[in-house]
mmCIF file of N, CA, C and O and ligand atoms in Angstrom:
data_model
loop_
_atom_site.group_PDB
_atom_site.id
_atom_site.type_symbol
_atom_site.label_atom_id
_atom_site.label_comp_id
_atom_site.label_asym_id
_atom_site.label_seq_id
_atom_site.Cartn_x
_atom_site.Cartn_y
_atom_site.Cartn_z
ATOM 1 N N UNK A 222 1.144 -0.959 -0.304
ATOM 2 C CA UNK A 222 -0.155 0.074 0.169
ATOM 3 C C UNK A 222 0.779 1.230 -0.199
ATOM 4 O O UNK A 222 1.853 1.499 0.721
ATOM 5 N N UNK A 223 0.713 1.682 -1.270
ATOM 6 C CA UNK A 223 1.649 3.681 -0.966
ATOM 7 C C UNK A 223 0.344 3.995 -0.154
ATOM 8 O O UNK A 223 -0.575 4.180 0.198
ATOM 9 N N UNK A 224 1.201 5.782 -0.080
ATOM 10 C CA UNK A 224 0.858 6.762 1.299
ATOM 11 C C UNK A 224 0.046 6.885 -0.014
ATOM 12 O O UNK A 224 -1.578 7.631 0.207
ATOM 13 N N UNK A 225 -0.582 7.620 -1.652
ATOM 14 C CA UNK A 225 -1.420 7.346 -1.991
ATOM 15 C C UNK A 225 -2.786 6.802 -2.089
ATOM 16 O O UNK A 225 -4.146 6.720 -1.383
ATOM 17 N N UNK A 226 -3.031 5.584 -1.832
ATOM 18 C CA UNK A 226 -2.842 4.365 -2.193
ATOM 19 C C UNK A 226 -4.235 4.058 -0.553
ATOM 20 O O UNK A 226 -5.304 4.219 -0.496
ATOM 21 N N UNK A 227 -3.303 4.350 0.437
ATOM 22 C CA UNK A 227 -4.064 4.964 2.051
ATOM 23 C C UNK A 227 -5.033 6.402 1.732
ATOM 24 O O UNK A 227 -6.054 6.099 2.581
ATOM 25 N N UNK A 228 -4.097 7.280 0.927
ATOM 26 C CA UNK A 228 -5.158 8.745 1.616
ATOM 27 C C UNK A 228 -6.499 8.272 0.885
ATOM 28 O O UNK A 228 -7.259 8.443 1.073
ATOM 29 N N UNK A 229 -5.995 7.317 -0.581
ATOM 30 C CA UNK A 229 -7.549 6.793 -1.234
ATOM 31 C C UNK A 229 -8.302 6.485 -0.212
ATOM 32 O O UNK A 229 -9.987 6.461 0.093
ATOM 33 N N UNK A 230 -7.873 5.077 0.051
ATOM 34 C CA UNK A 230 -8.675 4.632 0.715
ATOM 35 C C UNK A 230 -10.062 5.008 2.186
ATOM 36 O O UNK A 230 -10.791 4.928 2.681
ATOM 37 N N UNK A 231 -8.960 6.189 2.936
ATOM 38 C CA UNK A 231 -9.191 6.723 3.587
ATOM 39 C C UNK A 231 -10.663 8.113 3.446
ATOM 40 O O UNK A 231 -11.923 7.778 4.155
ATOM 41 N N UNK A 232 -9.875 8.186 2.537
ATOM 42 C CA UNK A 232 -11.131 8.754 1.694
ATOM 43 C C UNK A 232 -12.788 8.796 1.586
ATOM 44 O O UNK A 232 -13.466 9.034 1.481
ATOM 45 N N UNK A 233 -12.658 7.425 1.058
ATOM 46 C CA UNK A 233 -13.103 6.455 0.334
ATOM 47 C C UNK A 233 -14.215 5.610 1.351
ATOM 48 O O UNK A 233 -15.457 6.144 1.171
ATOM 49 N N UNK A 234 -13.833 5.401 2.627
ATOM 50 C CA UNK A 234 -14.342 5.615 3.943
ATOM 51 C C UNK A 234 -14.638 6.179 5.221
ATOM 52 O O UNK A 234 -16.229 5.517 5.473
ATOM 53 N N UNK A 235 -14.957 7.210 5.082
ATOM 54 C CA UNK A 235 -14.326 8.370 6.081
ATOM 55 C C UNK A 235 -15.296 9.106 5.358
ATOM 56 O O UNK A 235 -15.405 10.644 5.842
ATOM 57 N N UNK A 236 -15.066 9.823 3.529
ATOM 58 C CA UNK A 236 -14.778 11.264 3.490
ATOM 59 C C UNK A 236 -16.028 11.880 3.733
ATOM 60 O O UNK A 236 -15.526 13.484 4.236
ATOM 61 N N UNK A 237 -17.249 11.814 4.150
ATOM 62 C CA UNK A 237 -18.229 12.598 4.318
ATOM 63 C C UNK A 237 -18.395 12.627 5.893
ATOM 64 O O UNK A 237 -18.729 14.234 6.021
ATOM 65 N N UNK A 238 -17.665 11.607 6.953
ATOM 66 C CA UNK A 238 -17.925 11.910 7.950
ATOM 67 C C UNK A 238 -16.341 12.915 7.857
ATOM 68 O O UNK A 238 -17.023 13.283 9.326
ATOM 69 N N UNK A 239 -15.459 12.695 7.703
ATOM 70 C CA UNK A 239 -14.377 13.601 7.717
ATOM 71 C C UNK A 239 -14.364 14.864 7.708
ATOM 72 O O UNK A 239 -14.216 15.484 8.573
ATOM 73 N N UNK A 240 -15.700 15.064 6.281
ATOM 74 C CA UNK A 240 -15.202 17.000 5.998
ATOM 75 C C UNK A 240 -16.856 16.950 6.676
ATOM 76 O O UNK A 240 -16.422 18.372 7.109
ATOM 77 N N UNK A 241 -17.530 16.661 7.470
ATOM 78 C CA UNK A 241 -18.584 17.477 8.258
ATOM 79 C C UNK A 241 -17.615 17.181 9.533
ATOM 80 O O UNK A 241 -18.032 18.499 10.207
ATOM 81 N N UNK A 242 -16.790 16.296 9.925
ATOM 82 C CA UNK A 242 -16.540 16.843 11.978
ATOM 83 C C UNK A 242 -15.291 18.141 11.531
ATOM 84 O O UNK A 242 -15.738 18.804 11.696
ATOM 85 N N UNK A 243 -15.321 18.311 10.217
ATOM 86 C CA UNK A 243 -14.074 19.248 10.026
ATOM 87 C C UNK A 243 -13.009 19.335 11.074
ATOM 88 O O UNK A 243 -11.718 18.128 11.895
ATOM 89 N N UNK A 244 -12.083 20.276 10.366
ATOM 90 C CA UNK A 244 -10.681 20.812 11.017
ATOM 91 C C UNK A 244 -10.367 20.725 12.791
ATOM 92 O O UNK A 244 -9.793 19.204 13.084
ATOM 93 N N UNK A 245 -11.068 21.219 13.346
ATOM 94 C CA UNK A 245 -10.685 21.558 15.038
ATOM 95 C C UNK A 245 -10.507 20.029 15.520
ATOM 96 O O UNK A 245 -9.533 19.411 16.174
ATOM 97 N N UNK A 246 -11.784 19.324 15.382
ATOM 98 C CA UNK A 246 -12.362 17.610 15.574
ATOM 99 C C UNK A 246 -11.257 17.211 14.889
ATOM 100 O O UNK A 246 -11.339 15.950 15.883
ATOM 101 N N UNK A 247 -10.850 16.775 13.929
ATOM 102 C CA UNK A 247 -10.475 15.836 13.867
ATOM 103 C C UNK A 247 -8.904 16.241 14.511
ATOM 104 O O UNK A 247 -8.816 15.107 14.474
ATOM 105 N N UNK A 248 -8.382 17.199 14.059
ATOM 106 C CA UNK A 248 -7.061 17.704 14.939
ATOM 107 C C UNK A 248 -6.813 16.744 16.492
ATOM 108 O O UNK A 248 -6.568 16.058 16.819
ATOM 109 N N UNK A 249 -8.063 17.083 16.748
ATOM 110 C CA UNK A 249 -8.201 16.700 18.540
ATOM 111 C C UNK A 249 -8.162 15.510 18.437
ATOM 112 O O UNK A 249 -7.307 14.551 19.313
ATOM 113 N N UNK A 250 -9.285 14.306 17.234
ATOM 114 C CA UNK A 250 -8.830 12.682 17.727
ATOM 115 C C UNK A 250 -7.605 12.130 17.390
ATOM 116 O O UNK A 250 -6.871 11.569 17.739
ATOM 117 N N UNK A 251 -7.277 13.162 16.480
ATOM 118 C CA UNK A 251 -5.284 12.895 16.269
ATOM 119 C C UNK A 251 -4.066 13.497 17.483
ATOM 120 O O UNK A 251 -3.684 12.514 17.554
ATOM 121 N N UNK A 252 -5.154 14.345 18.237
ATOM 122 C CA UNK A 252 -3.337 14.584 19.439
ATOM 123 C C UNK A 252 -4.156 13.362 19.689
ATOM 124 O O UNK A 252 -2.888 12.797 20.964
ATOM 125 N N UNK A 253 -5.585 12.712 19.983
ATOM 126 C CA UNK A 253 -5.891 12.004 21.212
ATOM 127 C C UNK A 253 -5.336 10.285 21.217
ATOM 128 O O UNK A 253 -4.621 9.687 21.755
ATOM 129 N N UNK A 254 -5.401 10.320 19.372
ATOM 130 C CA UNK A 254 -4.461 8.821 19.111
ATOM 131 C C UNK A 254 -2.656 9.071 19.306
ATOM 132 O O UNK A 254 -2.102 7.710 19.836
ATOM 133 N N UNK A 255 -2.176 10.526 19.154
ATOM 134 C CA UNK A 255 -0.579 10.871 19.969
ATOM 135 C C UNK A 255 -0.400 9.949 20.801
ATOM 136 O O UNK A 255 0.423 9.286 21.376
ATOM 137 N N UNK A 256 -1.874 10.010 21.777
ATOM 138 C CA UNK A 256 -1.447 9.996 23.349
ATOM 139 C C UNK A 256 -1.796 8.488 23.436
ATOM 140 O O UNK A 256 -0.907 7.872 24.083
ATOM 141 N N UNK A 257 -2.445 8.093 22.920
ATOM 142 C CA UNK A 257 -2.350 5.884 23.093
ATOM 143 C C UNK A 257 -1.043 5.926 22.454
ATOM 144 O O UNK A 257 -0.820 4.674 23.176
ATOM 145 N N UNK A 258 -0.776 6.152 21.750
ATOM 146 C CA UNK A 258 1.095 5.883 20.883
ATOM 147 C C UNK A 258 1.838 6.022 22.206
ATOM 148 O O UNK A 258 2.587 5.462 22.777
ATOM 149 N N UNK A 259 1.648 7.228 22.916
ATOM 150 C CA UNK A 259 2.905 7.605 24.148
ATOM 151 C C UNK A 259 2.695 6.416 24.840
ATOM 152 O O UNK A 259 4.054 5.907 25.330
ATOM 153 N N UNK A 260 1.500 6.303 25.205
ATOM 154 C CA UNK A 260 0.967 5.343 26.406
ATOM 155 C C UNK A 260 1.856 3.325 26.116
ATOM 156 O O UNK A 260 2.192 2.958 26.937
ATOM 157 N N UNK A 261 1.272 3.055 24.971
ATOM 158 C CA UNK A 261 2.144 1.823 24.337
ATOM 159 C C UNK A 261 3.710 1.746 23.942
ATOM 160 O O UNK A 261 3.855 0.625 24.848
ATOM 161 N N UNK A 262 4.113 3.048 23.336
ATOM 162 C CA UNK A 262 5.349 3.158 23.330
ATOM 163 C C UNK A 262 6.144 2.990 25.133
ATOM 164 O O UNK A 262 7.320 2.233 25.198
ATOM 165 N N UNK A 263 5.497 3.580 25.863
ATOM 166 C CA UNK A 263 6.112 3.470 27.559
ATOM 167 C C UNK A 263 6.013 1.591 27.581
ATOM 168 O O UNK A 263 6.915 1.159 28.502
ATOM 169 N N UNK A 264 4.693 1.654 27.693
ATOM 170 C CA UNK A 264 4.046 0.078 28.374
ATOM 171 C C UNK A 264 3.629 -0.841 27.474
ATOM 172 O O UNK A 264 2.462 -1.003 27.973
ATOM 173 N N UNK A 265 3.724 -0.602 26.267
ATOM 174 C CA UNK A 265 2.581 -1.766 25.515
ATOM 175 C C UNK A 265 3.461 -2.732 25.036
ATOM 176 O O UNK A 265 4.650 -2.975 24.524
ATOM 177 N N UNK A 266 2.518 -4.043 24.515
ATOM 178 C CA UNK A 266 3.741 -5.038 23.276
ATOM 179 C C UNK A 266 3.426 -4.652 21.670
ATOM 180 O O UNK A 266 3.288 -3.311 21.616
ATOM 181 N N UNK A 267 3.770 -5.161 20.751
ATOM 182 C CA UNK A 267 4.671 -4.819 19.963
ATOM 183 C C UNK A 267 3.224 -4.505 19.090
ATOM 184 O O UNK A 267 3.275 -3.449 18.271
ATOM 185 N N UNK A 268 2.002 -5.517 19.919
ATOM 186 C CA UNK A 268 0.952 -5.468 18.316
ATOM 187 C C UNK A 268 0.195 -3.962 18.592
ATOM 188 O O UNK A 268 -0.088 -3.613 17.825
ATOM 189 N N UNK A 269 -0.065 -3.994 20.332
ATOM 190 C CA UNK A 269 -0.327 -2.628 20.271
ATOM 191 C C UNK A 269 0.099 -1.488 20.059
ATOM 192 O O UNK A 269 0.013 -0.105 19.346
ATOM 193 N N UNK A 270 1.760 -1.822 19.451
ATOM 194 C CA UNK A 270 2.427 -0.132 18.897
ATOM 195 C C UNK A 270 2.355 -0.439 17.629
ATOM 196 O O UNK A 270 2.012 0.914 17.307
ATOM 197 N N UNK A 271 2.044 -1.219 17.046
ATOM 198 C CA UNK A 271 1.866 -1.399 16.065
ATOM 199 C C UNK A 271 -0.134 -1.165 15.425
ATOM 200 O O UNK A 271 -0.299 0.239 14.284
ATOM 201 N N UNK A 272 -0.909 -1.391 16.432
ATOM 202 C CA UNK A 272 -1.884 -0.696 16.146
ATOM 203 C C UNK A 272 -2.384 1.064 16.490
ATOM 204 O O UNK A 272 -2.737 1.451 15.421
ATOM 205 N N UNK A 273 -1.394 1.416 17.670
ATOM 206 C CA UNK A 273 -1.726 2.633 17.821
ATOM 207 C C UNK A 273 -0.903 4.115 16.491
ATOM 208 O O UNK A 273 -1.226 4.792 16.298
ATOM 209 N N UNK A 274 0.138 3.271 16.556
ATOM 210 C CA UNK A 274 0.592 3.757 14.931
ATOM 211 C C UNK A 274 0.463 3.583 13.635
ATOM 212 O O UNK A 274 0.033 4.927 12.832
ATOM 213 N N UNK A 275 -0.905 2.433 13.301
ATOM 214 C CA UNK A 275 -1.828 2.780 12.265
ATOM 215 C C UNK A 275 -2.468 4.221 12.367
ATOM 216 O O UNK A 275 -3.083 4.308 11.706
ATOM 217 N N UNK A 276 -2.698 3.966 13.925
ATOM 218 C CA UNK A 276 -4.065 5.276 13.924
ATOM 219 C C UNK A 276 -3.704 6.422 14.193
ATOM 220 O O UNK A 276 -4.403 7.160 13.536
ATOM 221 N N UNK A 277 -2.418 6.812 14.163
ATOM 222 C CA UNK A 277 -1.581 7.917 13.914
ATOM 223 C C UNK A 277 -1.488 8.287 12.975
ATOM 224 O O UNK A 277 -2.082 9.634 12.099
ATOM 225 N N UNK A 278 -1.133 7.150 12.121
ATOM 226 C CA UNK A 278 -0.890 7.906 10.640
ATOM 227 C C UNK A 278 -2.155 7.928 9.703
ATOM 228 O O UNK A 278 -2.806 8.926 9.110
ATOM 229 N N UNK A 279 -3.181 7.274 10.470
ATOM 230 C CA UNK A 279 -4.848 7.485 9.655
ATOM 231 C C UNK A 279 -5.525 8.529 10.139
ATOM 232 O O UNK A 279 -5.672 9.194 8.888
ATOM 233 N N UNK A 280 -4.951 9.068 11.178
ATOM 234 C CA UNK A 280 -5.939 10.256 11.410
ATOM 235 C C UNK A 280 -4.845 11.380 10.181
ATOM 236 O O UNK A 280 -5.713 12.499 10.163
ATOM 237 N N UNK A 281 -3.538 11.493 10.665
ATOM 238 C CA UNK A 281 -2.720 12.499 9.996
ATOM 239 C C UNK A 281 -3.533 12.322 8.653
ATOM 240 O O UNK A 281 -3.855 13.735 7.999
ATOM 241 N N UNK A 282 -3.429 11.233 8.001
ATOM 242 C CA UNK A 282 -4.126 11.050 6.394
ATOM 243 C C UNK A 282 -5.501 11.975 6.618
ATOM 244 O O UNK A 282 -6.024 12.505 5.337
ATOM 245 N N UNK A 283 -6.110 11.710 8.120
ATOM 246 C CA UNK A 283 -7.123 12.044 7.412
ATOM 247 C C UNK A 283 -7.257 13.607 7.385
ATOM 248 O O UNK A 283 -8.357 14.631 6.917
ATOM 249 N N UNK A 284 -6.746 14.232 8.725
ATOM 250 C CA UNK A 284 -6.560 15.598 8.345
ATOM 251 C C UNK A 284 -6.137 16.052 7.241
ATOM 252 O O UNK A 284 -6.654 16.776 6.933
ATOM 253 N N UNK A 285 -5.171 15.159 6.679
ATOM 254 C CA UNK A 285 -4.567 15.768 5.505
ATOM 255 C C UNK A 285 -6.001 16.201 4.611
ATOM 256 O O UNK A 285 -6.080 16.897 3.433
ATOM 257 N N UNK A 286 -6.714 14.831 4.261
ATOM 258 C CA UNK A 286 -8.187 15.090 3.159
ATOM 259 C C UNK A 286 -9.043 16.363 3.400
ATOM 260 O O UNK A 286 -9.193 16.581 2.897
ATOM 261 N N UNK A 287 -8.867 16.297 5.011
ATOM 262 C CA UNK A 287 -10.238 17.062 5.539
ATOM 263 C C UNK A 287 -9.127 18.253 5.133
ATOM 264 O O UNK A 287 -10.051 19.225 4.339
ATOM 265 N N UNK A 288 -8.210 18.502 4.673
ATOM 266 C CA UNK A 288 -7.777 20.116 3.943
ATOM 267 C C UNK A 288 -6.735 20.218 2.979
ATOM 268 O O UNK A 288 -6.028 20.654 2.350
ATOM 269 N N UNK A 289 -7.487 18.929 1.774
ATOM 270 C CA UNK A 289 -6.926 19.054 0.483
ATOM 271 C C UNK A 289 -5.559 18.751 0.319
ATOM 272 O O UNK A 289 -5.453 19.385 -0.401
ATOM 273 N N UNK A 290 -4.981 17.944 1.688
ATOM 274 C CA UNK A 290 -3.334 18.089 0.744
ATOM 275 C C UNK A 290 -3.419 16.453 1.057
ATOM 276 O O UNK A 290 -3.211 15.497 1.099
ATOM 277 N N UNK A 291 -2.045 16.820 -0.396
ATOM 278 C CA UNK A 291 -2.381 15.251 -0.965
ATOM 279 C C UNK A 291 -0.426 15.319 0.077
ATOM 280 O O UNK A 291 0.818 15.714 -0.571
ATOM 281 N N UNK A 292 -0.559 14.162 0.471
ATOM 282 C CA UNK A 292 0.786 13.904 1.621
ATOM 283 C C UNK A 292 1.657 13.814 0.589
ATOM 284 O O UNK A 292 3.326 14.030 0.801
ATOM 285 N N UNK A 293 1.337 12.870 -0.479
ATOM 286 C CA UNK A 293 2.525 12.407 -1.302
ATOM 287 C C UNK A 293 3.627 13.450 -2.130
ATOM 288 O O UNK A 293 4.630 13.967 -1.822
ATOM 289 N N UNK A 294 2.252 14.425 -2.347
ATOM 290 C CA UNK A 294 3.330 15.482 -3.675
ATOM 291 C C UNK A 294 3.831 16.406 -1.933
ATOM 292 O O UNK A 294 5.145 17.302 -2.051
ATOM 293 N N UNK A 295 3.650 16.673 -1.020
ATOM 294 C CA UNK A 295 4.140 17.799 -0.167
ATOM 295 C C UNK A 295 5.049 16.594 0.739
ATOM 296 O O UNK A 295 6.393 17.244 0.618
ATOM 297 N N UNK A 296 4.980 15.660 0.644
ATOM 298 C CA UNK A 296 6.832 14.488 1.423
ATOM 299 C C UNK A 296 7.732 15.266 0.150
ATOM 300 O O UNK A 296 8.630 15.290 0.648
ATOM 301 N N UNK A 297 7.219 15.010 -1.060
ATOM 302 C CA UNK A 297 8.170 14.723 -2.051
ATOM 303 C C UNK A 297 8.598 16.084 -2.807
ATOM 304 O O UNK A 297 9.774 16.427 -2.902
ATOM 305 N N UNK A 298 7.813 17.580 -1.878
ATOM 306 C CA UNK A 298 8.167 18.776 -2.021
ATOM 307 C C UNK A 298 9.288 18.797 -1.403
ATOM 308 O O UNK A 298 10.173 19.498 -1.265
ATOM 309 N N UNK A 299 9.168 18.231 -0.425
ATOM 310 C CA UNK A 299 10.271 19.228 1.416
ATOM 311 C C UNK A 299 10.746 18.373 1.171
ATOM 312 O O UNK A 299 11.854 18.557 1.314
ATOM 313 N N UNK A 300 10.487 16.556 1.117
ATOM 314 C CA UNK A 300 12.094 15.640 0.968
ATOM 315 C C UNK A 300 12.859 15.323 0.049
ATOM 316 O O UNK A 300 13.215 13.819 0.676
ATOM 317 N N UNK A 301 11.713 15.381 -0.797
ATOM 318 C CA UNK A 301 12.471 14.435 -2.112
ATOM 319 C C UNK A 301 13.516 14.394 -2.206
ATOM 320 O O UNK A 301 13.900 13.585 -3.434
ATOM 321 N N UNK A 302 14.269 15.632 -2.554
ATOM 322 C CA UNK A 302 15.435 15.696 -2.994
ATOM 323 C C UNK A 302 16.796 15.623 -1.484
ATOM 324 O O UNK A 302 17.782 16.457 -1.958
ATOM 325 N N UNK A 303 16.425 14.876 -0.478
ATOM 326 C CA UNK A 303 17.045 15.027 0.527
ATOM 327 C C UNK A 303 16.756 15.901 1.863
ATOM 328 O O UNK A 303 15.249 16.713 2.329
ATOM 329 N N UNK A 304 17.714 16.216 2.301
ATOM 330 C CA UNK A 304 17.350 17.122 3.621
ATOM 331 C C UNK A 304 17.067 18.276 3.349
ATOM 332 O O UNK A 304 17.531 19.455 2.414
ATOM 333 N N UNK A 305 15.603 18.995 3.777
ATOM 334 C CA UNK A 305 15.110 20.769 3.219
ATOM 335 C C UNK A 305 16.512 21.782 3.497
ATOM 336 O O UNK A 305 16.217 22.363 3.379
ATOM 337 N N UNK A 306 17.252 21.422 5.001
ATOM 338 C CA UNK A 306 18.157 22.236 5.448
ATOM 339 C C UNK A 306 19.626 22.811 4.936
ATOM 340 O O UNK A 306 19.672 23.623 3.881
ATOM 341 N N UNK A 307 20.512 21.156 4.316
ATOM 342 C CA UNK A 307 21.162 21.121 3.865
ATOM 343 C C UNK A 307 21.066 20.685 2.124
ATOM 344 O O UNK A 307 22.245 21.239 1.265
ATOM 345 N N UNK A 308 20.621 20.040 1.548
ATOM 346 C CA UNK A 308 19.726 19.625 0.927
ATOM 347 C C UNK A 308 20.183 18.420 -0.032
ATOM 348 O O UNK A 308 20.728 17.440 -1.142
ATOM 349 N N UNK A 309 21.436 18.273 0.906
ATOM 350 C CA UNK A 309 22.531 16.720 0.905
ATOM 351 C C UNK A 309 21.110 15.199 1.285
ATOM 352 O O UNK A 309 20.138 15.362 2.157
ATOM 353 N N UNK A 310 21.735 14.310 0.406
ATOM 354 C CA UNK A 310 20.737 13.209 0.597
ATOM 355 C C UNK A 310 21.261 12.976 2.246
ATOM 356 O O UNK A 310 20.036 11.774 2.897
ATOM 357 N N UNK A 311 22.010 12.697 2.425
ATOM 358 C CA UNK A 311 22.542 12.080 4.230
ATOM 359 C C UNK A 311 22.938 13.227 4.271
ATOM 360 O O UNK A 311 24.001 14.180 4.568
ATOM 361 N N UNK A 312 22.015 13.493 6.055
ATOM 362 C CA UNK A 312 21.953 15.118 6.431
ATOM 363 C C UNK A 312 23.415 15.706 6.496
ATOM 364 O O UNK A 312 23.907 14.914 7.516
ATOM 365 N N UNK A 313 23.903 17.086 6.403
ATOM 366 C CA UNK A 313 25.029 17.688 6.688
ATOM 367 C C UNK A 313 25.084 19.556 7.247
ATOM 368 O O UNK A 313 25.667 19.954 7.967
ATOM 369 N N UNK A 314 23.743 19.052 7.982
ATOM 370 C CA UNK A 314 23.909 19.871 8.735
ATOM 371 C C UNK A 314 24.421 20.390 10.078
ATOM 372 O O UNK A 314 24.490 19.044 10.990
ATOM 373 N N UNK A 315 24.481 21.368 10.529
ATOM 374 C CA UNK A 315 25.273 21.548 11.705
ATOM 375 C C UNK A 315 23.957 21.020 12.946
ATOM 376 O O UNK A 315 23.406 21.581 12.785
ATOM 377 N N UNK A 316 24.602 20.213 13.440
ATOM 378 C CA UNK A 316 23.423 19.832 14.988
ATOM 379 C C UNK A 316 24.007 20.532 16.143
ATOM 380 O O UNK A 316 22.935 20.224 17.323
ATOM 381 N N UNK A 317 24.715 21.638 16.186
ATOM 382 C CA UNK A 317 24.532 22.359 17.264
ATOM 383 C C UNK A 317 23.744 23.405 17.588
ATOM 384 O O UNK A 317 23.809 24.004 16.042
ATOM 385 N N UNK A 318 23.109 23.911 18.873
ATOM 386 C CA UNK A 318 21.961 24.638 18.530
ATOM 387 C C UNK A 318 22.491 26.145 17.876
ATOM 388 O O UNK A 318 24.030 26.548 18.025
HETATM 389 MG MG1 LIG B 283 -5.705 4.148 19.059
HETATM 390 ZN ZN1 LIG B 284 20.411 19.326 6.270
#
């Protein structure tokens, strides 16, 4: 499954509900799922971690759909040619603050 496939799948399954819910409520769902991920990262099984990573990505994709953002394009534009800071494939940005 590509990211485009996932974005189209989520849109097909939930588009009407997602757009009716809107950005603020969808963002809250995403944050709630990030909280669940934090919990299982601290003390969860591998299966629980996989489950919560899936939720976080799904809600991030949902939020992108509601905002008409194509994530593949966004990611290719920003990271497709390497580090956005230095432009190299292996980052050579100064790590000092
Ligand atoms: Mg969850
Ligand atoms: Zn860099």
